[in-house]
XYZ file of C-alpha atoms in Angstrom:
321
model
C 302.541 -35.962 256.270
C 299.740 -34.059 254.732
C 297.803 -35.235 251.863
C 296.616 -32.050 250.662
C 297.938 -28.263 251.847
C 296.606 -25.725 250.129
C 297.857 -22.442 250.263
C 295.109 -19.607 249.749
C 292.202 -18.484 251.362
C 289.841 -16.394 248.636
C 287.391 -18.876 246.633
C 289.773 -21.086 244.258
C 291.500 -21.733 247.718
C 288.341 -22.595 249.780
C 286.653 -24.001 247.236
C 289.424 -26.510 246.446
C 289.262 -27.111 250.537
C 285.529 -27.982 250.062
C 286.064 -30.796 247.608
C 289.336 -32.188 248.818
C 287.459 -32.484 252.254
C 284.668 -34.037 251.367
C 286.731 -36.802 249.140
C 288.238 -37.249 252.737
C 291.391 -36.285 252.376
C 291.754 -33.919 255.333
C 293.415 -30.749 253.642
C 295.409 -28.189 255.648
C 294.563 -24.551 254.429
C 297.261 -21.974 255.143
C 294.986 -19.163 254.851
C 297.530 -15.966 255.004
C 297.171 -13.300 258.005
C 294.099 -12.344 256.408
C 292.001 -14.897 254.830
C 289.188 -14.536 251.914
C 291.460 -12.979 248.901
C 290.233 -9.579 247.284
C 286.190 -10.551 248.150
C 287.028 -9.103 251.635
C 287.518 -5.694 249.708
C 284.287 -6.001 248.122
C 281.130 -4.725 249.530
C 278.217 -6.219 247.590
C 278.553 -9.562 245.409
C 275.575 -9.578 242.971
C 277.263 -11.891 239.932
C 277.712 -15.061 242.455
C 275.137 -18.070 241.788
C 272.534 -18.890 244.418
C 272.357 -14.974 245.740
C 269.610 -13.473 243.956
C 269.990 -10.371 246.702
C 273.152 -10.438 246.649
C 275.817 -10.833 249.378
C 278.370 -9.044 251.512
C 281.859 -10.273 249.833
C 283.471 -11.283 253.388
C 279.986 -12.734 254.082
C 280.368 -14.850 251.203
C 283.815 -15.862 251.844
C 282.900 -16.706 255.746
C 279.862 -18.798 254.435
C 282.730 -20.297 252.172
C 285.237 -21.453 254.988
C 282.572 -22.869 257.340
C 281.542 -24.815 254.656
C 285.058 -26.167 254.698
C 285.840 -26.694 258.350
C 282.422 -28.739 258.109
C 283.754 -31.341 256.125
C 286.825 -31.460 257.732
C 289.389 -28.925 256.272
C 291.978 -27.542 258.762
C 292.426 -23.768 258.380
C 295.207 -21.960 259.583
C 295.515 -18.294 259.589
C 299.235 -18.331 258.940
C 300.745 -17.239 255.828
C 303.470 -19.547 253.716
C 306.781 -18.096 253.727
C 308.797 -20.745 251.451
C 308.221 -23.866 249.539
C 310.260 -26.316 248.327
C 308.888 -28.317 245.524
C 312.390 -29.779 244.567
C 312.222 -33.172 245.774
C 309.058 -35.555 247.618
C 307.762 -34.758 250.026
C 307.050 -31.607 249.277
C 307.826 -28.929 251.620
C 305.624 -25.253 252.759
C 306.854 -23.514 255.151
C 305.227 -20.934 257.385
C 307.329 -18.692 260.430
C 306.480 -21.680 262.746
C 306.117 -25.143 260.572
C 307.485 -26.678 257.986
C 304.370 -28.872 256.596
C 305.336 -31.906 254.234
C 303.206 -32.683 251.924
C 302.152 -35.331 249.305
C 300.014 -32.836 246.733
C 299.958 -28.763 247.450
C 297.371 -26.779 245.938
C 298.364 -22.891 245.241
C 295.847 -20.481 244.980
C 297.779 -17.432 246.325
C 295.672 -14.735 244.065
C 296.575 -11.865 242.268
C 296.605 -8.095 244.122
C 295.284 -5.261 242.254
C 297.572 -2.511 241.610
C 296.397 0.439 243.606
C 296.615 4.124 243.350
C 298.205 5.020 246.618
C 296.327 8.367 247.205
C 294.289 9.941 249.991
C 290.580 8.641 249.805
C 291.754 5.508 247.684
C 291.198 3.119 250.863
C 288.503 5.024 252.668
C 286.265 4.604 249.694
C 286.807 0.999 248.394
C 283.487 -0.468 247.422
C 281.552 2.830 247.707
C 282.714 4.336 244.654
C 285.772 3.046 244.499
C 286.671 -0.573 242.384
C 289.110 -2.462 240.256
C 286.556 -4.672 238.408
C 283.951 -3.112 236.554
C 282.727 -6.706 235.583
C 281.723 -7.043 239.783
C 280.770 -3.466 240.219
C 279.643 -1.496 237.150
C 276.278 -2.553 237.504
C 276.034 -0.145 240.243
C 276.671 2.933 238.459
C 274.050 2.857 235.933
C 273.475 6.548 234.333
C 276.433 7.864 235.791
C 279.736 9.487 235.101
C 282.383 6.864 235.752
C 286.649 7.275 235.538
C 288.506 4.721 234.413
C 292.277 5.471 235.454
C 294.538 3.435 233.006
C 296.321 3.269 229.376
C 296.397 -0.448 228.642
C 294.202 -3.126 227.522
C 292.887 -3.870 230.743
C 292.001 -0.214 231.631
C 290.159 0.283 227.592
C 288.573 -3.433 228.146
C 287.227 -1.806 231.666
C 285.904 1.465 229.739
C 284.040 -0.277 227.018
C 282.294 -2.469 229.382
C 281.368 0.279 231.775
C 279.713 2.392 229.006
C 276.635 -0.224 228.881
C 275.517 1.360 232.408
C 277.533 4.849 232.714
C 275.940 8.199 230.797
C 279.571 8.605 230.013
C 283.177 7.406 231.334
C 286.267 9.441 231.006
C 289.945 7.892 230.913
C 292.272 9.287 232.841
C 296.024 8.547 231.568
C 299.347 9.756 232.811
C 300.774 9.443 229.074
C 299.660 11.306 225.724
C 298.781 8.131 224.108
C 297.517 4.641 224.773
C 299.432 1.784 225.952
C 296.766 -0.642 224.795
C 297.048 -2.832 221.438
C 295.524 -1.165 218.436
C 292.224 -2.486 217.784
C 291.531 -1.867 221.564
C 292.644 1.964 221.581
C 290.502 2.431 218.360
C 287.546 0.663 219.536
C 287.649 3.132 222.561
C 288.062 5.791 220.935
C 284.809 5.107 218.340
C 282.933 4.932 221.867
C 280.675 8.011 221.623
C 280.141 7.450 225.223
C 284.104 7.449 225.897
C 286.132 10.385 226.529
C 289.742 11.350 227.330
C 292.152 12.983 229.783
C 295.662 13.002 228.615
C 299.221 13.647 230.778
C 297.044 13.804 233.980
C 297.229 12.042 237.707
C 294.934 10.873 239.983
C 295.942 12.778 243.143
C 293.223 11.972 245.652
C 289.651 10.896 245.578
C 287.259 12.795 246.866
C 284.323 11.945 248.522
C 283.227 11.055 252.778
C 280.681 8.513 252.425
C 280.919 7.680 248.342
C 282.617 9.241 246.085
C 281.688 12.476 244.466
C 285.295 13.042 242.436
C 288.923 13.198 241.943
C 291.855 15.939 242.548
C 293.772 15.517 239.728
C 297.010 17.128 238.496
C 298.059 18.134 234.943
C 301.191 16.709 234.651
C 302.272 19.282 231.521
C 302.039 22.424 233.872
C 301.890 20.814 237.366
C 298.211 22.087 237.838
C 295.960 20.685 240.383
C 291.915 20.655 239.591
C 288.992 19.194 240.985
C 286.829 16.734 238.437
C 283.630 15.406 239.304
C 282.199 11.646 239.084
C 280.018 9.201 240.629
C 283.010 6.530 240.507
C 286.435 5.130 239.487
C 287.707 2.236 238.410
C 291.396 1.651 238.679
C 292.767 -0.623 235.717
C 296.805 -0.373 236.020
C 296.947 -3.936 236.405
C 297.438 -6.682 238.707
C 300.564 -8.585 240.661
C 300.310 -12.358 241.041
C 301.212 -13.096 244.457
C 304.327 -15.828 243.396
C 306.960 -14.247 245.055
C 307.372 -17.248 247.498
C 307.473 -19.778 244.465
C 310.184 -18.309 241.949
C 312.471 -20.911 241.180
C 309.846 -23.529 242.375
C 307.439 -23.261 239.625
C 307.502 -21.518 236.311
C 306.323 -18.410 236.052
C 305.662 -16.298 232.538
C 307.100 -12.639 232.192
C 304.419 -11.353 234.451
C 304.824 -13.669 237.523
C 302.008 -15.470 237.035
C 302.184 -19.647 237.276
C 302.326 -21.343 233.372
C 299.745 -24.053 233.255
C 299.374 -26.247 230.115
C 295.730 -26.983 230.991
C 295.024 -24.684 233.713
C 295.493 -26.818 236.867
C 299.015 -28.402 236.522
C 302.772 -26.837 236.989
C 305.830 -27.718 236.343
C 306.025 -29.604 239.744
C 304.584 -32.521 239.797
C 302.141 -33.011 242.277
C 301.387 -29.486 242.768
C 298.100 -27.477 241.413
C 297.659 -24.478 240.590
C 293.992 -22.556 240.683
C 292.945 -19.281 240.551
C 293.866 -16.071 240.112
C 297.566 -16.756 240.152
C 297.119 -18.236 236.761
C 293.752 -17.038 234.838
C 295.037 -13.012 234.532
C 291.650 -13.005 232.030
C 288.994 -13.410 234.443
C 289.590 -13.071 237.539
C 285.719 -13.772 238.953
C 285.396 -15.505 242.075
C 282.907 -17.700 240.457
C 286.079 -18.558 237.875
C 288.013 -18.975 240.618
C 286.061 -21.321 242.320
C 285.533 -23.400 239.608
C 289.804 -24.116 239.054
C 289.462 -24.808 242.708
C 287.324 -27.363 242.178
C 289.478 -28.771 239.318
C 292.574 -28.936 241.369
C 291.042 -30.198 244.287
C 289.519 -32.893 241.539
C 293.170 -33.960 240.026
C 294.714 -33.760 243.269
C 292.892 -36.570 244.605
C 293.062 -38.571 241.340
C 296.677 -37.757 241.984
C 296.735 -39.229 245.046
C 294.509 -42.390 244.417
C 297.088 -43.485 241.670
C 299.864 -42.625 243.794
C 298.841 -44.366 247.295
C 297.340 -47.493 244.867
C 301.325 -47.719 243.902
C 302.701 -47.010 247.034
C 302.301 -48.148 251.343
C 298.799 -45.947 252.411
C 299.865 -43.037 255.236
C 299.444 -43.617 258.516
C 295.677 -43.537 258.594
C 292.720 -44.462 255.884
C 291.825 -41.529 253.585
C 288.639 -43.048 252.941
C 286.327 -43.227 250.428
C 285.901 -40.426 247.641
C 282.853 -38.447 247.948
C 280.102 -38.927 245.605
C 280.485 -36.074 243.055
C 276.762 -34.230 242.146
């Protein structure tokens, strides 16, 4: 019987491993095939406390884990395949184990939506982004793309126009998919232009990018169009697929939370990108990992104080600084 499994690997995940491991409690972190979340897409990290040079986002995220393991957390680079949350104990299951467990902590992320095209991949995090909040500061003075209709994508534009000379928007539709006081706040931006019925068919660019093949989508028309970078804003996809009908979910897929920590499971937390679809910062995300790993052991202290202890002492709860 576990006390804590918590199923993520990017910072709400590793975070919450930090603190549940230093209150003793041992937690088992099923870290996916490939642990660290989106950071291990990201090239520099320049927004995250304590790294006034910045730092390399897998860096950051193997600085992260170690920092884990040293206080005891158990990392396994397995992903979860099922859960049941139905009945106590509660039940993960990977293609090997099926882990019971007392409290679970999910922090399975969101995925940006992607593109798809050629040079998409090859140029991730050299010209290439889907946060301008972690990488606009980069571009300063130049021409940046923002691909994207919808709040998200105008949020991204407006933002980027404090450090680009100017930033195009390139939409597939004629019109805006955003709410109205978004689409007319972009459109006041002097520094904001648009492209209208047009698709991004590759980006182009060997070491960084230097622009985008795009196609005309009212007479099928392919041209070249140059910029320094582009952000893609069509969105993001919680990764809940393993929890339908475990927890509740809103339209989107992402986990409902009345206070950002708690589901509708009792004795399982939630942190991370799976449920704030507003910030999504790995600072933020760290700091709900620290909050579940916080309730999940005040979860555990009133349940063991009711109940016989596990096999084993948990031990005291760290001091908290």
């Amino acid at each position: 019987m576990e006390r804590v499994v918590v199923i993520g690997s990017g910072p709400a995940g590793l975070t919450a491993a930090v603190y549940a491991a230093r209150a003793n409690l041992a937690p088992l972190v099923l870290a996916g095939g490939l642990y660290g979340g989106q950071l291990m897409l990201t090239t520099d990290v320049e927004n995250y406390p304590g790294f006034p040079e910045g730092i390399l986002g897998p860096e950051l995220m193997t600085k992260i884990r170690e920092q884990a393991e040293r206080f005891g957390a158990r990392i396994l680079d397995v992903d979860a395949t099922s859960v049941d949350f139905a009945a106590k104990p509660l039940v993960v299951n990977t293609p090997d184990e099926a882990y019971r467990a007392r409290t679970v902590i999910v922090a399975t992320g969101a995925s940006a939506r992607w593109l798809g095209v050629p040079g998409e991949e090859l140029l991730r995090g050299r010209g290439v982004s889907t946060c301008a909040t972690c990488d606009g500061a980069f571009f300063k003075e130049r021409h940046i793309v923002v691909v994207g209709g919808g709040d998200s994508a105008m949020e991204e534009a407006l933002f980027l126009t404090r450090f680009g000379r100017r930033v195009t928007v390139v939409h597939r539709r004629d019109g805006l998919r955003a709410s109205k006081i978004m689409a007319e706040r972009a459109r006041a931006n002097p520094k904001i232009d648009f492209m209208w019925n047009t698709a991004v068919e590759a980006v182009l660019g060997d070491e960084k990018v230097i622009g985008l093949r795009l196609r005309n989508l009212l007479d099928e028309s392919l041209f070249d169009f140059d910029c320094d970078a582009v952000f893609i804003a069509i969105g993001h996809t919680p990764n809940t697929e393993i929890l339908r009908g475990q927890l509740d979910l809103d339209s989107a897929g992402y986990i409902l939370s009345p206070d950002g920590t708690l589901t509708s499971a009792e004795g399982v937390f939630v942190a991370g990108d799976v449920y704030d679809h507003r910030y999504r910062q790995a600072i933020t995300a760290a700091g709900s990992g620290c909050r579940a790993a916080m309730d999940a052991e005040r979860y555990l202290e009133a349940l063991e104080f009711a109940s016989p202890p596990l096999t084993g002492s948990a031990g005291a709860s760290s001091e908290r600084r």
